[in-house]
Structure formats: structure tokens, C-alpha cells
Short mmCIF file of C-alpha atoms in Angstrom, two decimals:
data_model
loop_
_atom_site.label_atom_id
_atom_site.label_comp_id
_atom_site.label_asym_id
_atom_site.label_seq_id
_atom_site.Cartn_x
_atom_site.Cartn_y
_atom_site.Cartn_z
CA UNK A 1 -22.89 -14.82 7.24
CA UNK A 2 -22.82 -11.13 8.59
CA UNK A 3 -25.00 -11.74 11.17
CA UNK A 4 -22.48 -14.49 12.23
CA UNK A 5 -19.20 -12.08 12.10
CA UNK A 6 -20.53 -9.39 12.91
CA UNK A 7 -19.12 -9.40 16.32
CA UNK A 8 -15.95 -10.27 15.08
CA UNK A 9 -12.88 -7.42 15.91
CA UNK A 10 -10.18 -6.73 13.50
CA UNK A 11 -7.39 -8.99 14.83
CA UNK A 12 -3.96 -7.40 16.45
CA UNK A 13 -0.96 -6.81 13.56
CA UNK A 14 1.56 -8.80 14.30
CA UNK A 15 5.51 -7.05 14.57
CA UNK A 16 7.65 -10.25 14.26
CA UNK A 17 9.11 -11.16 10.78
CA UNK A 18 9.68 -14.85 11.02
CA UNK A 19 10.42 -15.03 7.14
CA UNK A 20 13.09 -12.25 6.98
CA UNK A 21 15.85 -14.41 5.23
CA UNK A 22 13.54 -15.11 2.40
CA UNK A 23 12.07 -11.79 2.52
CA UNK A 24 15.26 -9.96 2.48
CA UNK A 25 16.26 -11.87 -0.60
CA UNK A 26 13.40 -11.15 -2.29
CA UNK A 27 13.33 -7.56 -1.21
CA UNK A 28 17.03 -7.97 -3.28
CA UNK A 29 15.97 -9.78 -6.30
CA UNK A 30 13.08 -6.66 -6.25
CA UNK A 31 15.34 -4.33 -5.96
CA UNK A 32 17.44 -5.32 -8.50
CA UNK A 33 14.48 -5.74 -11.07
CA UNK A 34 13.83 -2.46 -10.10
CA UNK A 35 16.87 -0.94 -11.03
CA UNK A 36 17.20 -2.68 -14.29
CA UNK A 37 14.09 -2.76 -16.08
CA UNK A 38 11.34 -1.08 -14.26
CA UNK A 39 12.10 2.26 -12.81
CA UNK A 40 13.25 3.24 -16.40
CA UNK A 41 10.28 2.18 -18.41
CA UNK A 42 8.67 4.44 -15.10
CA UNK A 43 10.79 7.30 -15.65
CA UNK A 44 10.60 7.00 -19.61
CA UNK A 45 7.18 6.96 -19.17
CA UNK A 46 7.33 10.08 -16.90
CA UNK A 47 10.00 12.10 -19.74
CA UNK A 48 7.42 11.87 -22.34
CA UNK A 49 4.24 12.68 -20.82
CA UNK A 50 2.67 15.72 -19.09
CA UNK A 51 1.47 15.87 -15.62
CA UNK A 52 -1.91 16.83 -17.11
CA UNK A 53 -1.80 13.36 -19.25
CA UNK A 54 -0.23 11.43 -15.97
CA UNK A 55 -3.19 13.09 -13.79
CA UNK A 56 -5.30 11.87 -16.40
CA UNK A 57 -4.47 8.27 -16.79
CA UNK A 58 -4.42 7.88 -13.41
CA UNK A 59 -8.12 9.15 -12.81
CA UNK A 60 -8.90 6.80 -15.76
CA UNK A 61 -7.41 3.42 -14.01
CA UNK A 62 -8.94 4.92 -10.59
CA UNK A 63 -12.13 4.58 -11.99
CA UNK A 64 -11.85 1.14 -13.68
CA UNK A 65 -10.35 0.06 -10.50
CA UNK A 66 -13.49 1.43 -8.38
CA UNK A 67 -15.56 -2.51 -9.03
CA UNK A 68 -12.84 -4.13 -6.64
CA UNK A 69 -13.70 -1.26 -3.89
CA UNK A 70 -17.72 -1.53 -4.20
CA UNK A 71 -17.48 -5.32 -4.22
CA UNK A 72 -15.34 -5.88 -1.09
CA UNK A 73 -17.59 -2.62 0.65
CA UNK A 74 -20.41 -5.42 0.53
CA UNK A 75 -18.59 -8.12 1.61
CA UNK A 76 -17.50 -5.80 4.37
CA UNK A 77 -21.60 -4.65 5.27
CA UNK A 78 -20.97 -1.17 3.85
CA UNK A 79 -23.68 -0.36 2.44
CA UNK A 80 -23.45 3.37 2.65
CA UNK A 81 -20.05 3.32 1.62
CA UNK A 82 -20.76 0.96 -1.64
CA UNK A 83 -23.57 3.19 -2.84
CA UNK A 84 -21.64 6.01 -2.46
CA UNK A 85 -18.51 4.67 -4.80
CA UNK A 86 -21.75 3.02 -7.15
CA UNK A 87 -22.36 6.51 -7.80
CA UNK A 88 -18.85 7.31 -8.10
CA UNK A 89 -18.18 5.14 -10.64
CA UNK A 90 -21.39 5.79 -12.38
CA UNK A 91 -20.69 9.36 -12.53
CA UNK A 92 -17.22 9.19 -13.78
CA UNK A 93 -17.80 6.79 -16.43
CA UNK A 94 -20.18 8.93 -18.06
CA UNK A 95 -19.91 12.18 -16.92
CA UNK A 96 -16.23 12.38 -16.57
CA UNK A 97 -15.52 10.47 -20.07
CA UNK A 98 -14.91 6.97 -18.94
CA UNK A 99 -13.46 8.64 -16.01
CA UNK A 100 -10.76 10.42 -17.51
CA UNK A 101 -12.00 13.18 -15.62
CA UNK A 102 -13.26 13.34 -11.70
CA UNK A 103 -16.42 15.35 -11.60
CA UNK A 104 -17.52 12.94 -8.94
CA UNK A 105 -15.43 14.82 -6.46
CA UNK A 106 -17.12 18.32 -6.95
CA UNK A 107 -20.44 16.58 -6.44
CA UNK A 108 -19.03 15.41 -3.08
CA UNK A 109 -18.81 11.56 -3.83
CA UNK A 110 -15.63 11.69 -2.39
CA UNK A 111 -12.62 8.71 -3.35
CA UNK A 112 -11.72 6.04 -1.25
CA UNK A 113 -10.25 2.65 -1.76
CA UNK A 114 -9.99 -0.64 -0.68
CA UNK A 115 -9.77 -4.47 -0.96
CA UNK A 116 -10.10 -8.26 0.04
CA UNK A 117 -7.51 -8.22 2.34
CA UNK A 118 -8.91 -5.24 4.43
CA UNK A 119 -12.26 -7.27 4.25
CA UNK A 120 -10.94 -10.05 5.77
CA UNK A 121 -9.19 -8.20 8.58
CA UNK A 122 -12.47 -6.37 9.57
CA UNK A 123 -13.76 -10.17 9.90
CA UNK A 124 -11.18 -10.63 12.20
CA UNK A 125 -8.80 -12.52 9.95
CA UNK A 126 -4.97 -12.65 11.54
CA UNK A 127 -2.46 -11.08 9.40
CA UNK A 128 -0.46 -13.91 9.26
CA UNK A 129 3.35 -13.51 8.87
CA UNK A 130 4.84 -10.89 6.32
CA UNK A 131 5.98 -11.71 3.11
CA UNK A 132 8.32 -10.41 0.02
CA UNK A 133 6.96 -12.05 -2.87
CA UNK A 134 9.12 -12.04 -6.16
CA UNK A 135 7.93 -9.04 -8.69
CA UNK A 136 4.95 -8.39 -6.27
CA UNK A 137 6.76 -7.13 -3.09
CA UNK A 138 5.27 -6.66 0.30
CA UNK A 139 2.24 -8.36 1.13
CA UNK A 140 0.82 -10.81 4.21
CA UNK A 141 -0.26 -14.16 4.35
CA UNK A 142 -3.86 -12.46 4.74
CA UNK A 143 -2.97 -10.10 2.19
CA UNK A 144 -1.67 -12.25 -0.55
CA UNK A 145 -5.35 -13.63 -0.88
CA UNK A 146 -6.57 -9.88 -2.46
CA UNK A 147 -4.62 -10.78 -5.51
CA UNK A 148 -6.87 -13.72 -6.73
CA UNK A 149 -10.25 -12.30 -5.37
CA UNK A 150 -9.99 -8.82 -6.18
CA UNK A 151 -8.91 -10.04 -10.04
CA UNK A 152 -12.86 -11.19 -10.15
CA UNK A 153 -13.95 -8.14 -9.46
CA UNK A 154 -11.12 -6.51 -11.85
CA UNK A 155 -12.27 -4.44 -14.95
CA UNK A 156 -8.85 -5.10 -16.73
CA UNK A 157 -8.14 -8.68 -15.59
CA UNK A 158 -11.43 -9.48 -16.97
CA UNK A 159 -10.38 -8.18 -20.25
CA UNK A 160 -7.19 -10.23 -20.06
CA UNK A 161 -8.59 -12.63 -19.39
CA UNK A 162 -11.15 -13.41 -21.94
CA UNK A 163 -9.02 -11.96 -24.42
CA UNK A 164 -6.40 -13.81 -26.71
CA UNK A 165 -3.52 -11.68 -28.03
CA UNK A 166 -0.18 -12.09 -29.90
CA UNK A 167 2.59 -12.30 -26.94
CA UNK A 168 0.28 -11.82 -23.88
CA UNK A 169 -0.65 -8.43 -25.23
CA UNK A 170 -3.81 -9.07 -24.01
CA UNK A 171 -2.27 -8.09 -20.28
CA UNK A 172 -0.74 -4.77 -21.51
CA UNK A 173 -3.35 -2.42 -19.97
CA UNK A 174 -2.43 -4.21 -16.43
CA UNK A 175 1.03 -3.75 -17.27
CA UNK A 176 0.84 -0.22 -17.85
CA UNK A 177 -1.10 0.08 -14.97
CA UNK A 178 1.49 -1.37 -12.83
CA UNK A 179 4.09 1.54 -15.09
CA UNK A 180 1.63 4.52 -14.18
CA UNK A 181 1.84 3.43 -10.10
CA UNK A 182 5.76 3.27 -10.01
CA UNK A 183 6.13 6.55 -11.92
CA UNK A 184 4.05 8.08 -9.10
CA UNK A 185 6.66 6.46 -6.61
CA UNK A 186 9.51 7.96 -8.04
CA UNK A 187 8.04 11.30 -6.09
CA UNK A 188 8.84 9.16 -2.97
CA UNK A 189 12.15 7.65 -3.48
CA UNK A 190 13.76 10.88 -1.80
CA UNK A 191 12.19 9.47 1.49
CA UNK A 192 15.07 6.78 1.24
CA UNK A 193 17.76 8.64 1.19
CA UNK A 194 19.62 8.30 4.46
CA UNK A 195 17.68 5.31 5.81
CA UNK A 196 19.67 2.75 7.35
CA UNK A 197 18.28 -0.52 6.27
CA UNK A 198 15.45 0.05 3.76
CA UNK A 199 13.91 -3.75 3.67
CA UNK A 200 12.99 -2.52 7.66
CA UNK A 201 11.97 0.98 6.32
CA UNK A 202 9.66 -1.00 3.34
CA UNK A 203 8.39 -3.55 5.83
CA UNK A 204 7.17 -1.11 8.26
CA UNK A 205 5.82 1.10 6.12
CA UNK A 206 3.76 -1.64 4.67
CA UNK A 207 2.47 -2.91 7.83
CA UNK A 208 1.42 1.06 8.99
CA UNK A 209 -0.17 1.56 5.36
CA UNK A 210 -2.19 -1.62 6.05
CA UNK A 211 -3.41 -0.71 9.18
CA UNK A 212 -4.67 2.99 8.37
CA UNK A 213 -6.59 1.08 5.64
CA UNK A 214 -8.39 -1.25 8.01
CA UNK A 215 -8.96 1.26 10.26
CA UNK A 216 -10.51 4.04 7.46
CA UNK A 217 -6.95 6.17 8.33
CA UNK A 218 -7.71 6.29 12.03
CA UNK A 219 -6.16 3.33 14.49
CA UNK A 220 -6.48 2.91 17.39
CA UNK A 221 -3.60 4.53 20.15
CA UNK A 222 -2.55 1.01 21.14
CA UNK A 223 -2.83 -0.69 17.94
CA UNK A 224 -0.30 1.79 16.77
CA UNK A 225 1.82 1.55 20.22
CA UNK A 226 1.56 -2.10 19.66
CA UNK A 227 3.30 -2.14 16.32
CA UNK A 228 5.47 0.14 17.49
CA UNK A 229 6.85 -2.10 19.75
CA UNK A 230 6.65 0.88 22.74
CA UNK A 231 4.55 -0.71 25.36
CA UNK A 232 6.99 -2.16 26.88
CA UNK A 233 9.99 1.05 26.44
CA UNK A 234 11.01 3.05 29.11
CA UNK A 235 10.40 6.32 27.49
CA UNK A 236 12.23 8.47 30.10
CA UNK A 237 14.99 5.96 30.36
CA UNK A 238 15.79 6.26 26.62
CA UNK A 239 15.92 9.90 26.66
CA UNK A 240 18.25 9.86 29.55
CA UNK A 241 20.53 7.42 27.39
CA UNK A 242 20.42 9.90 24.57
CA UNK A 243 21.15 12.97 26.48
CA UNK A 244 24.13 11.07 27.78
CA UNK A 245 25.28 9.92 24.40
CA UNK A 246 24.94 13.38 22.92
CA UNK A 247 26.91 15.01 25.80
CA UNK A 248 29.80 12.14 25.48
CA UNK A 249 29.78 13.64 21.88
CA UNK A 250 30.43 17.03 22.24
CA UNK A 251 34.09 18.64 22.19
CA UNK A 252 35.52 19.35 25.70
CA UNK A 253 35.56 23.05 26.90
CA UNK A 254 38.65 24.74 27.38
CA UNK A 255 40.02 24.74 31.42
CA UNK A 256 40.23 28.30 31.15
CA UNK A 257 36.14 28.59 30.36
#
């Protein structure tokens, strides 16, 4: 199978949005979730722990995470890269206390991350069209398939699911999971302030996450021009139309200056 694909390119992103009303509502019905029941279990969460016990939690679901990230680096042909986060793992599961703590990083065995929907854009899989899923948020039609595959591969969804507790309690380390990754967003939520439409702010910064993650943080120039929607601006033309617009703005001088 990799000798078949293995001349296959990551395919283009695509910029169009042909699902916007739906998404928009969802992005809504999100957003008002948000508001009501999740950001405060987030920022409860953040009032009664330290950032030594936050930083610690975190490096403990990094490491039960890490199976998703070796198993899609060999469905990817990665070898160096799954043996490297093998040892990772291995390390911080043992060495670091089931991986409360990160000596993996001093012994160079650096972190990285990633999953079935960047696997199946390296095989050349098309995005597909961009989507707002209820209590999930932004994904892609080639995205939304990481949420079944990657659960195989999935530490705690294993546990949850060959588990049997008393009101689904058998999900409540994915659920606090989920908790631990919005209380690290509330950090971000200053980058919202002042943005004009924020379901276009959300989208985009989706799609640009995505594509530093396919391309191990470095795109290509025209990938990025490409989502950008530039190649076909008139640079110079649009600065001339903003130097005009800021000059119609300004006060007029005194006659006698």
C-alpha cells in the first residue's frame, strides 16, 4: 500500500465554505454551550488548581495520548519519527511516573503530535468542505474521520470503552480531558477581542492550524498564498486604496498652514 501512494502529494486546502449557514449555526449553538456550561467547569477547574498541577496533568494526558501519534506515524511511513515517540512514550511512562513528568525532553526525544486526518492528507486525501459539528466544533470532511480511527488507537477510549460504570462514568477521564484543553484556551480568548466576525476568525484559524500540521509547521509559500486567497490581489493597488482612505480620514489643515 505505501509503495502504491507513495507518489501521492498532499492535496491543495480548499478556501470556499459551501456549508457556512449550517456552520455558522453550529458555531452559535457552540458558542452558547460554551458560555453556559463549559468555560466555567474550565475556569473552576483553573481557580482550584496550581499551574504546577495543570502542567502536570497535561504532561500526563500528553503521554497517554502519544499511541494515536506512533500509530498514524506508521500509517504515514515514518519510521524514524514513530521510533522516536516509541521511546517517548516508553520513557515517560516509566521514567517520568506514568508521564506525569517529561524527562523524555532532556534526553532529546523531543514532542510532536499528530493524527488520522494529517495521514490521510499526506496520501493525498482532499480536505473536503469545512464543517461545525455540534459540541465538537471545527473539523473537515477529511478531518471528521480522525475521530473514529484515532479512538482505536486511544488509551482512554479504550478504557471507556470496555468499561461499565454508573452514569457513563466510565467516560470521565475523556471528559476531563476535554476540561484540561479548554482551560488552556482561556489563555487565548484575549486574541478575540476586537475581531470582527469570529466564526471567520475560528474557521481560518482552523484551516492554517491544519495545514502547519501536514506540513510538520513549514508550508509551502503558495500553499499559504493559496489559502490566503492573494494570488490573484493587486498588492500595490490595495495599498494605494488604503493610503487614500486614510488621507480622506484625516482632519483638514487650517488655510492659514
Amino acid at each position: 500500500c505505501a509503495a502504491t501512494f507513495a507518489g501521492c502529494t498532499v492535496a491543495k486546502p480548499r478556501t470556499d465554505d459551501p456549508y457556512e449557514k449550517f456552520n455558522r449555526k453550529m458555531y452559535a449553538f457552540n458558542d452558547a454551550a460554551d458560555k453556559a456550561v463549559i468555560r466555567p467547569v474550565a475556569a473552576t477547574y483553573r481557580k482550584v488548581t496550581s499551574d504546577t498541577v495543570r502542567r502536570l496533568v497535561a504532561n500526563f494526558f500528553a503521554n497517554v495520548k502519544m499511541p494515536i501519534t506512533i500509530a498514524n506515524d506508521v500509517l504515514q511511513v515514518e519510521p524514524r519519527s514513530a521510533l522516536r515517540n516509541t521511546g517517548r512514550f516508553a520513557v515517560n511512562t516509566t521514567l517520568g511516573f506514568a508521564g506525569l513528568f517529561d524527562p523524555a525532553s532532556e534526553m532529546k526525544l523531543t514532542p510532536d503530535e499528530t493524527d488520522f486526518g494529517v495521514t490521510l492528507a499526506k496520501w493525498g486525501v482532499p480536505e473536503g468542505p469545512y464543517l461545525v459539528l455540534p459540541l465538537v466544533g471545527p473539523t473537515t470532511a477529511r478531518d471528521f474521520w480522525r475521530l473514529p480511527v484515532d479512538s482505536y488507537f486511544d488509551p482512554l477510549s479504550w478504557y471507556g470503552d470496555r468499561n461499565d460504570g454508573s452514569f457513563l462514568s466510565q467516560h470521565s477521564p475523556n471528559v476531563f480531558y476535554l476540561v484540561t484543553l479548554r482551560a488552556r484556551g482561556i489563555d487565548a480568548e484575549s486574541l478575540l477581542e476586537g475581531v470582527y466576525d469570529p466564526y471567520i476568525f475560528y474557521r481560518d484559524a482552523y484551516r492554517q492550524r491544519r495545514l502547519y500540521a501536514i506540513y510538520n509547521g513549514h508550508p509551502p509559500d503558495e500553499i499559504i498564498e493559496q489559502m490566503q486567497g492573494t494570488n490573484d490581489v493587486d498588492v500595490d493597488e490595495l495599498l494605494k486604496e488604503q493610503h487614500e482612505y486614510e488621507k480622506s480620514k484625516q482632519p483638514d489643515k487650517p488655510a492659514h498652514e
